[in-house]
Amino acid sequence: MKMPLSSKTAAEVEADIKRFDVRYKRDWQSWMSVYDTKPLSSAEVAGTCRAVLSKWQAVRSKTKGRTIRLLRDAAIDAPCFDDLLAKATEPVRVLGRTTIRDLRLVGGIERDALSCLWEVFRDLPTIGRANAVGITKAIKLVTGGRIGPALDSEVRDRLAIKEPVTASEWITVLESVAEDIEVFESTNQCRLEDLVEAEWQPVAPGRAYDMVFGPRAKSSG
């Protein structure tokens, strides 16, 4: 895996974050306004989380009827989307304030919690299983951006990795991302998330890493 962040200066990273598509900045701000005030198991959080994941195409339609699991009041089959968030509550609690920055220092309990979240969100689609893109987008949301990035194709290209297919492979990627952040912050004597513009704060490091390498705002020209 490449270490694309540590090859940049703080000024370059700040510029990259400013170019991150403002639509996704707004999505995140809306999500955090609910996430920070309501329990993860609440109906309001479930509705907002599902809406964001739908906008972000966390589940691609490979066959008729395949979509993100429906909310409890609309679901026919179990588990519903609310059930997934209920299952995620305990591993999120175990992780606590752990961020991607801390990942190389945590023990087996936290790693087991990450693996549990991976397994929970494999059930994200109504048909089949979610891939790493959908799983990591969901985990980024339910951890408030502490654990990231989401491994969409743009981020994977920057990291020069294949899409992980197991929790173990994903955690190995996270360890490399943690090292990338550590080297960048040591070299530039700053925290990655502090380079995000004030109007979009607060932002956790997993989300900030996403903003460096995620979708760019489209040019008006």
PDB file of C-alpha atoms in Angstrom:
ATOM      1  CA  MET A   1       0.000   0.000   0.000  1.00  0.00           C
ATOM      2  CA  LYS A   2       1.138   3.521  -0.756  1.00  0.00           C
ATOM      3  CA  MET A   3       1.283   6.202   1.945  1.00  0.00           C
ATOM      4  CA  PRO A   4      -0.183   9.094  -0.046  1.00  0.00           C
ATOM      5  CA  LEU A   5      -0.828  11.461   2.854  1.00  0.00           C
ATOM      6  CA  SER A   6       2.716  11.477   4.218  1.00  0.00           C
ATOM      7  CA  SER A   7       4.086  12.517   0.829  1.00  0.00           C
ATOM      8  CA  LYS A   8       2.133  15.796   1.038  1.00  0.00           C
ATOM      9  CA  THR A   9       2.761  19.054   2.864  1.00  0.00           C
ATOM     10  CA  ALA A  10       0.212  20.508   5.278  1.00  0.00           C
ATOM     11  CA  ALA A  11      -0.587  23.239   2.732  1.00  0.00           C
ATOM     12  CA  GLU A  12      -1.262  20.640   0.017  1.00  0.00           C
ATOM     13  CA  VAL A  13      -3.541  18.654   2.316  1.00  0.00           C
ATOM     14  CA  GLU A  14      -5.410  21.781   3.351  1.00  0.00           C
ATOM     15  CA  ALA A  15      -5.968  22.605  -0.322  1.00  0.00           C
ATOM     16  CA  ASP A  16      -7.151  19.046  -1.052  1.00  0.00           C
ATOM     17  CA  ILE A  17      -9.679  19.232   1.772  1.00  0.00           C
ATOM     18  CA  LYS A  18     -11.003  22.559   0.507  1.00  0.00           C
ATOM     19  CA  ARG A  19     -11.584  20.942  -2.910  1.00  0.00           C
ATOM     20  CA  PHE A  20     -13.531  18.042  -1.406  1.00  0.00           C
ATOM     21  CA  ASP A  21     -17.049  18.110  -2.852  1.00  0.00           C
ATOM     22  CA  VAL A  22     -19.164  20.449  -0.710  1.00  0.00           C
ATOM     23  CA  ARG A  23     -22.213  18.219  -1.138  1.00  0.00           C
ATOM     24  CA  TYR A  24     -20.495  15.537   0.913  1.00  0.00           C
ATOM     25  CA  LYS A  25     -19.395  18.107   3.477  1.00  0.00           C
ATOM     26  CA  ARG A  26     -23.035  19.114   3.906  1.00  0.00           C
ATOM     27  CA  ASP A  27     -24.140  15.469   4.144  1.00  0.00           C
ATOM     28  CA  TRP A  28     -21.621  14.931   6.912  1.00  0.00           C
ATOM     29  CA  GLN A  29     -22.623  18.041   8.799  1.00  0.00           C
ATOM     30  CA  SER A  30     -26.284  17.003   8.682  1.00  0.00           C
ATOM     31  CA  TRP A  31     -25.409  13.497   9.847  1.00  0.00           C
ATOM     32  CA  MET A  32     -23.305  14.689  12.776  1.00  0.00           C
ATOM     33  CA  SER A  33     -26.029  17.064  13.970  1.00  0.00           C
ATOM     34  CA  VAL A  34     -28.199  13.981  14.558  1.00  0.00           C
ATOM     35  CA  TYR A  35     -25.419  11.568  15.558  1.00  0.00           C
ATOM     36  CA  ASP A  36     -24.181  13.859  18.335  1.00  0.00           C
ATOM     37  CA  THR A  37     -27.600  14.341  19.903  1.00  0.00           C
ATOM     38  CA  LYS A  38     -29.460  11.012  19.582  1.00  0.00           C
ATOM     39  CA  PRO A  39     -28.731   7.386  20.554  1.00  0.00           C
ATOM     40  CA  LEU A  40     -27.447   5.225  17.715  1.00  0.00           C
ATOM     41  CA  SER A  41     -30.447   2.934  18.198  1.00  0.00           C
ATOM     42  CA  SER A  42     -33.010   5.738  17.792  1.00  0.00           C
ATOM     43  CA  ALA A  43     -35.415   5.879  14.857  1.00  0.00           C
ATOM     44  CA  GLU A  44     -34.211   9.363  13.900  1.00  0.00           C
ATOM     45  CA  VAL A  45     -30.590   8.213  13.648  1.00  0.00           C
ATOM     46  CA  ALA A  46     -31.635   5.158  11.631  1.00  0.00           C
ATOM     47  CA  GLY A  47     -33.591   7.304   9.185  1.00  0.00           C
ATOM     48  CA  THR A  48     -30.803   9.832   8.715  1.00  0.00           C
ATOM     49  CA  CYS A  49     -28.094   7.171   8.435  1.00  0.00           C
ATOM     50  CA  ARG A  50     -30.015   5.217   5.797  1.00  0.00           C
ATOM     51  CA  ALA A  51     -30.720   8.404   3.833  1.00  0.00           C
ATOM     52  CA  VAL A  52     -27.027   9.328   3.765  1.00  0.00           C
ATOM     53  CA  LEU A  53     -25.933   5.823   2.781  1.00  0.00           C
ATOM     54  CA  SER A  54     -28.491   5.864  -0.027  1.00  0.00           C
ATOM     55  CA  LYS A  55     -27.164   9.185  -1.349  1.00  0.00           C
ATOM     56  CA  TRP A  56     -23.638   7.798  -1.167  1.00  0.00           C
ATOM     57  CA  GLN A  57     -24.644   4.630  -3.078  1.00  0.00           C
ATOM     58  CA  ALA A  58     -23.417   2.369  -0.301  1.00  0.00           C
ATOM     59  CA  VAL A  59     -25.331  -0.472  -1.960  1.00  0.00           C
ATOM     60  CA  ARG A  60     -25.283  -0.765  -5.731  1.00  0.00           C
ATOM     61  CA  SER A  61     -28.209  -2.490  -7.431  1.00  0.00           C
ATOM     62  CA  LYS A  62     -26.879  -5.705  -8.956  1.00  0.00           C
ATOM     63  CA  THR A  63     -30.294  -7.337  -9.224  1.00  0.00           C
ATOM     64  CA  LYS A  64     -33.943  -6.330  -8.951  1.00  0.00           C
ATOM     65  CA  GLY A  65     -34.979  -5.575  -5.385  1.00  0.00           C
ATOM     66  CA  ARG A  66     -31.450  -5.043  -4.076  1.00  0.00           C
ATOM     67  CA  THR A  67     -31.203  -1.929  -1.948  1.00  0.00           C
ATOM     68  CA  ILE A  68     -30.241  -0.847   1.564  1.00  0.00           C
ATOM     69  CA  ARG A  69     -32.412  -2.620   4.118  1.00  0.00           C
ATOM     70  CA  LEU A  70     -35.609  -0.723   4.843  1.00  0.00           C
ATOM     71  CA  LEU A  71     -36.431   1.069   8.070  1.00  0.00           C
ATOM     72  CA  ARG A  72     -38.481  -0.780  10.663  1.00  0.00           C
ATOM     73  CA  ASP A  73     -41.812   0.843   9.801  1.00  0.00           C
ATOM     74  CA  ALA A  74     -41.475  -0.125   6.133  1.00  0.00           C
ATOM     75  CA  ALA A  75     -39.586  -3.416   6.350  1.00  0.00           C
ATOM     76  CA  ILE A  76     -41.140  -6.748   5.484  1.00  0.00           C
ATOM     77  CA  ASP A  77     -38.117  -8.991   5.968  1.00  0.00           C
ATOM     78  CA  ALA A  78     -35.749  -9.091   8.939  1.00  0.00           C
ATOM     79  CA  PRO A  79     -33.328  -7.712   9.784  1.00  0.00           C
ATOM     80  CA  CYS A  80     -34.442  -4.152   9.120  1.00  0.00           C
ATOM     81  CA  PHE A  81     -31.972  -1.251   8.980  1.00  0.00           C
ATOM     82  CA  ASP A  82     -32.790  -0.282  12.568  1.00  0.00           C
ATOM     83  CA  ASP A  83     -31.734  -3.795  13.647  1.00  0.00           C
ATOM     84  CA  LEU A  84     -28.300  -3.324  12.078  1.00  0.00           C
ATOM     85  CA  LEU A  85     -27.746  -0.119  14.047  1.00  0.00           C
ATOM     86  CA  ALA A  86     -28.915  -1.851  17.227  1.00  0.00           C
ATOM     87  CA  LYS A  87     -26.321  -4.589  16.623  1.00  0.00           C
ATOM     88  CA  ALA A  88     -23.661  -1.929  15.976  1.00  0.00           C
ATOM     89  CA  THR A  89     -24.309  -0.157  19.283  1.00  0.00           C
ATOM     90  CA  GLU A  90     -22.185  -2.432  21.483  1.00  0.00           C
ATOM     91  CA  PRO A  91     -19.049  -2.582  19.274  1.00  0.00           C
ATOM     92  CA  VAL A  92     -19.261   1.207  18.837  1.00  0.00           C
ATOM     93  CA  ARG A  93     -19.427   1.514  22.634  1.00  0.00           C
ATOM     94  CA  VAL A  94     -16.390  -0.754  23.003  1.00  0.00           C
ATOM     95  CA  LEU A  95     -14.414   1.370  20.544  1.00  0.00           C
ATOM     96  CA  GLY A  96     -15.321   4.491  22.494  1.00  0.00           C
ATOM     97  CA  ARG A  97     -13.177   7.420  21.406  1.00  0.00           C
ATOM     98  CA  THR A  98     -10.693   5.199  19.537  1.00  0.00           C
ATOM     99  CA  THR A  99      -9.790   6.749  16.185  1.00  0.00           C
ATOM    100  CA  ILE A 100      -7.875   5.591  13.150  1.00  0.00           C
ATOM    101  CA  ARG A 101      -4.891   7.435  14.619  1.00  0.00           C
ATOM    102  CA  ASP A 102      -4.847   5.057  17.603  1.00  0.00           C
ATOM    103  CA  LEU A 103      -5.322   1.841  15.689  1.00  0.00           C
ATOM    104  CA  ARG A 104      -1.798   0.471  15.898  1.00  0.00           C
ATOM    105  CA  LEU A 105      -1.917   0.824  19.700  1.00  0.00           C
ATOM    106  CA  VAL A 106      -5.257  -0.843  20.502  1.00  0.00           C
ATOM    107  CA  GLY A 107      -5.698  -4.380  21.754  1.00  0.00           C
ATOM    108  CA  GLY A 108      -7.776  -7.392  20.840  1.00  0.00           C
ATOM    109  CA  ILE A 109     -11.023  -6.070  22.321  1.00  0.00           C
ATOM    110  CA  GLU A 110     -11.088  -3.067  19.995  1.00  0.00           C
ATOM    111  CA  ARG A 111     -10.054  -5.173  17.017  1.00  0.00           C
ATOM    112  CA  ASP A 112     -12.830  -7.629  17.776  1.00  0.00           C
ATOM    113  CA  ALA A 113     -15.247  -4.683  17.865  1.00  0.00           C
ATOM    114  CA  LEU A 114     -14.073  -3.589  14.417  1.00  0.00           C
ATOM    115  CA  SER A 115     -14.522  -7.126  13.088  1.00  0.00           C
ATOM    116  CA  CYS A 116     -18.004  -7.204  14.605  1.00  0.00           C
ATOM    117  CA  LEU A 117     -18.955  -3.975  12.812  1.00  0.00           C
ATOM    118  CA  TRP A 118     -17.685  -5.430   9.537  1.00  0.00           C
ATOM    119  CA  GLU A 119     -19.925  -8.477   9.988  1.00  0.00           C
ATOM    120  CA  VAL A 120     -22.939  -6.369  11.011  1.00  0.00           C
ATOM    121  CA  PHE A 121     -22.784  -4.214   7.904  1.00  0.00           C
ATOM    122  CA  ARG A 122     -22.232  -7.121   5.538  1.00  0.00           C
ATOM    123  CA  ASP A 123     -26.018  -7.401   5.943  1.00  0.00           C
ATOM    124  CA  LEU A 124     -26.579  -3.873   4.629  1.00  0.00           C
ATOM    125  CA  PRO A 125     -28.303  -4.948   1.348  1.00  0.00           C
ATOM    126  CA  THR A 126     -31.710  -6.593   1.090  1.00  0.00           C
ATOM    127  CA  ILE A 127     -30.161  -9.163  -1.270  1.00  0.00           C
ATOM    128  CA  GLY A 128     -26.685 -10.650  -0.982  1.00  0.00           C
ATOM    129  CA  ARG A 129     -23.846  -9.120   1.016  1.00  0.00           C
ATOM    130  CA  ALA A 130     -22.321  -5.649   1.039  1.00  0.00           C
ATOM    131  CA  ASN A 131     -18.789  -5.163  -0.217  1.00  0.00           C
ATOM    132  CA  ALA A 132     -16.086  -3.100   1.473  1.00  0.00           C
ATOM    133  CA  VAL A 133     -17.383   0.151  -0.027  1.00  0.00           C
ATOM    134  CA  GLY A 134     -20.765  -0.050   1.672  1.00  0.00           C
ATOM    135  CA  ILE A 135     -19.408  -1.573   4.868  1.00  0.00           C
ATOM    136  CA  THR A 136     -16.738   1.092   5.387  1.00  0.00           C
ATOM    137  CA  LYS A 137     -19.150   3.926   4.593  1.00  0.00           C
ATOM    138  CA  ALA A 138     -21.529   2.609   7.247  1.00  0.00           C
ATOM    139  CA  ILE A 139     -18.735   2.150   9.804  1.00  0.00           C
ATOM    140  CA  LYS A 140     -17.450   5.652   9.158  1.00  0.00           C
ATOM    141  CA  LEU A 141     -20.927   6.998   9.895  1.00  0.00           C
ATOM    142  CA  VAL A 142     -21.625   5.006  13.074  1.00  0.00           C
ATOM    143  CA  THR A 143     -18.212   5.875  14.537  1.00  0.00           C
ATOM    144  CA  GLY A 144     -18.680   9.580  13.849  1.00  0.00           C
ATOM    145  CA  GLY A 145     -15.761   9.569  11.414  1.00  0.00           C
ATOM    146  CA  ARG A 146     -13.275   8.241  13.954  1.00  0.00           C
ATOM    147  CA  ILE A 147     -12.744   5.075  11.906  1.00  0.00           C
ATOM    148  CA  GLY A 148     -12.154   5.709   8.214  1.00  0.00           C
ATOM    149  CA  PRO A 149     -11.645   6.210   5.365  1.00  0.00           C
ATOM    150  CA  ALA A 150     -14.469   4.696   3.357  1.00  0.00           C
ATOM    151  CA  LEU A 151     -12.820   2.505   0.741  1.00  0.00           C
ATOM    152  CA  ASP A 152     -14.483   3.674  -2.463  1.00  0.00           C
ATOM    153  CA  SER A 153     -12.630   3.279  -5.753  1.00  0.00           C
ATOM    154  CA  GLU A 154     -11.025   6.741  -5.619  1.00  0.00           C
ATOM    155  CA  VAL A 155      -9.552   6.165  -2.169  1.00  0.00           C
ATOM    156  CA  ARG A 156      -8.415   2.634  -3.078  1.00  0.00           C
ATOM    157  CA  ASP A 157      -6.667   3.985  -6.170  1.00  0.00           C
ATOM    158  CA  ARG A 158      -4.791   6.534  -4.057  1.00  0.00           C
ATOM    159  CA  LEU A 159      -3.794   3.826  -1.597  1.00  0.00           C
ATOM    160  CA  ALA A 160      -2.956   1.377  -4.413  1.00  0.00           C
ATOM    161  CA  ILE A 161      -4.890  -1.458  -2.778  1.00  0.00           C
ATOM    162  CA  LYS A 162      -7.396  -4.064  -3.830  1.00  0.00           C
ATOM    163  CA  GLU A 163     -10.796  -4.023  -2.199  1.00  0.00           C
ATOM    164  CA  PRO A 164     -10.578  -5.977   1.085  1.00  0.00           C
ATOM    165  CA  VAL A 165     -12.988  -8.899   1.355  1.00  0.00           C
ATOM    166  CA  THR A 166     -12.579  -9.772   5.043  1.00  0.00           C
ATOM    167  CA  ALA A 167     -12.463  -7.838   8.287  1.00  0.00           C
ATOM    168  CA  SER A 168      -8.848  -8.900   8.769  1.00  0.00           C
ATOM    169  CA  GLU A 169      -7.814  -7.478   5.395  1.00  0.00           C
ATOM    170  CA  TRP A 170      -9.670  -4.249   6.184  1.00  0.00           C
ATOM    171  CA  ILE A 171      -7.987  -3.847   9.568  1.00  0.00           C
ATOM    172  CA  THR A 172      -4.600  -4.321   7.875  1.00  0.00           C
ATOM    173  CA  VAL A 173      -5.489  -1.419   5.540  1.00  0.00           C
ATOM    174  CA  LEU A 174      -6.503   0.692   8.540  1.00  0.00           C
ATOM    175  CA  GLU A 175      -3.149   0.025  10.189  1.00  0.00           C
ATOM    176  CA  SER A 176      -1.367   1.346   7.104  1.00  0.00           C
ATOM    177  CA  VAL A 177      -3.615   4.410   7.052  1.00  0.00           C
ATOM    178  CA  ALA A 178      -2.805   4.994  10.721  1.00  0.00           C
ATOM    179  CA  GLU A 179       0.902   4.884   9.904  1.00  0.00           C
ATOM    180  CA  ASP A 180       0.364   7.288   6.997  1.00  0.00           C
ATOM    181  CA  ILE A 181      -1.371   9.767   9.329  1.00  0.00           C
ATOM    182  CA  GLU A 182       1.329   9.347  11.987  1.00  0.00           C
ATOM    183  CA  VAL A 183       4.146  10.115   9.547  1.00  0.00           C
ATOM    184  CA  PHE A 184       2.290  13.092   8.057  1.00  0.00           C
ATOM    185  CA  GLU A 185       1.495  14.612  11.441  1.00  0.00           C
ATOM    186  CA  SER A 186       5.008  14.092  12.755  1.00  0.00           C
ATOM    187  CA  THR A 187       6.569  15.656   9.678  1.00  0.00           C
ATOM    188  CA  ASN A 188       4.202  18.625   9.528  1.00  0.00           C
ATOM    189  CA  GLN A 189       3.685  19.108  13.266  1.00  0.00           C
ATOM    190  CA  CYS A 190      -0.094  19.335  12.977  1.00  0.00           C
ATOM    191  CA  ARG A 191      -3.177  17.192  13.384  1.00  0.00           C
ATOM    192  CA  LEU A 192      -4.842  16.122  10.154  1.00  0.00           C
ATOM    193  CA  GLU A 193      -8.365  17.102  11.198  1.00  0.00           C
ATOM    194  CA  ASP A 194      -7.220  20.603  12.175  1.00  0.00           C
ATOM    195  CA  LEU A 195      -6.648  21.316   8.475  1.00  0.00           C
ATOM    196  CA  VAL A 196     -10.390  21.113   7.765  1.00  0.00           C
ATOM    197  CA  GLU A 197     -12.041  24.535   7.379  1.00  0.00           C
ATOM    198  CA  ALA A 198     -13.655  25.914  10.536  1.00  0.00           C
ATOM    199  CA  GLU A 199     -17.175  25.901   9.044  1.00  0.00           C
ATOM    200  CA  TRP A 200     -17.085  22.090   8.735  1.00  0.00           C
ATOM    201  CA  GLN A 201     -15.658  21.352  12.179  1.00  0.00           C
ATOM    202  CA  PRO A 202     -15.543  19.263  14.246  1.00  0.00           C
ATOM    203  CA  VAL A 203     -14.211  16.453  12.053  1.00  0.00           C
ATOM    204  CA  ALA A 204     -12.564  13.246  13.276  1.00  0.00           C
ATOM    205  CA  PRO A 205      -9.367  11.943  11.607  1.00  0.00           C
ATOM    206  CA  GLY A 206     -10.956   9.063   9.697  1.00  0.00           C
ATOM    207  CA  ARG A 207     -13.321  11.475   8.005  1.00  0.00           C
ATOM    208  CA  ALA A 208     -10.557  14.029   7.423  1.00  0.00           C
ATOM    209  CA  TYR A 209      -8.472  11.379   5.613  1.00  0.00           C
ATOM    210  CA  ASP A 210     -11.505  10.741   3.407  1.00  0.00           C
ATOM    211  CA  MET A 211     -11.730  14.428   2.577  1.00  0.00           C
ATOM    212  CA  VAL A 212      -8.144  14.495   1.312  1.00  0.00           C
ATOM    213  CA  PHE A 213      -8.662  11.710  -1.221  1.00  0.00           C
ATOM    214  CA  GLY A 214     -12.414  11.611  -1.852  1.00  0.00           C
ATOM    215  CA  PRO A 215     -14.561  13.184  -4.597  1.00  0.00           C
ATOM    216  CA  ARG A 216     -13.502  16.626  -5.818  1.00  0.00           C
ATOM    217  CA  ALA A 217     -15.934  19.461  -6.449  1.00  0.00           C
ATOM    218  CA  LYS A 218     -16.757  19.640 -10.165  1.00  0.00           C
ATOM    219  CA  SER A 219     -15.419  22.620 -12.033  1.00  0.00           C
ATOM    220  CA  SER A 220     -18.028  25.083 -13.290  1.00  0.00           C
ATOM    221  CA  GLY A 221     -16.008  25.477 -16.442  1.00  0.00           C
TER     222      GLY A 221
END
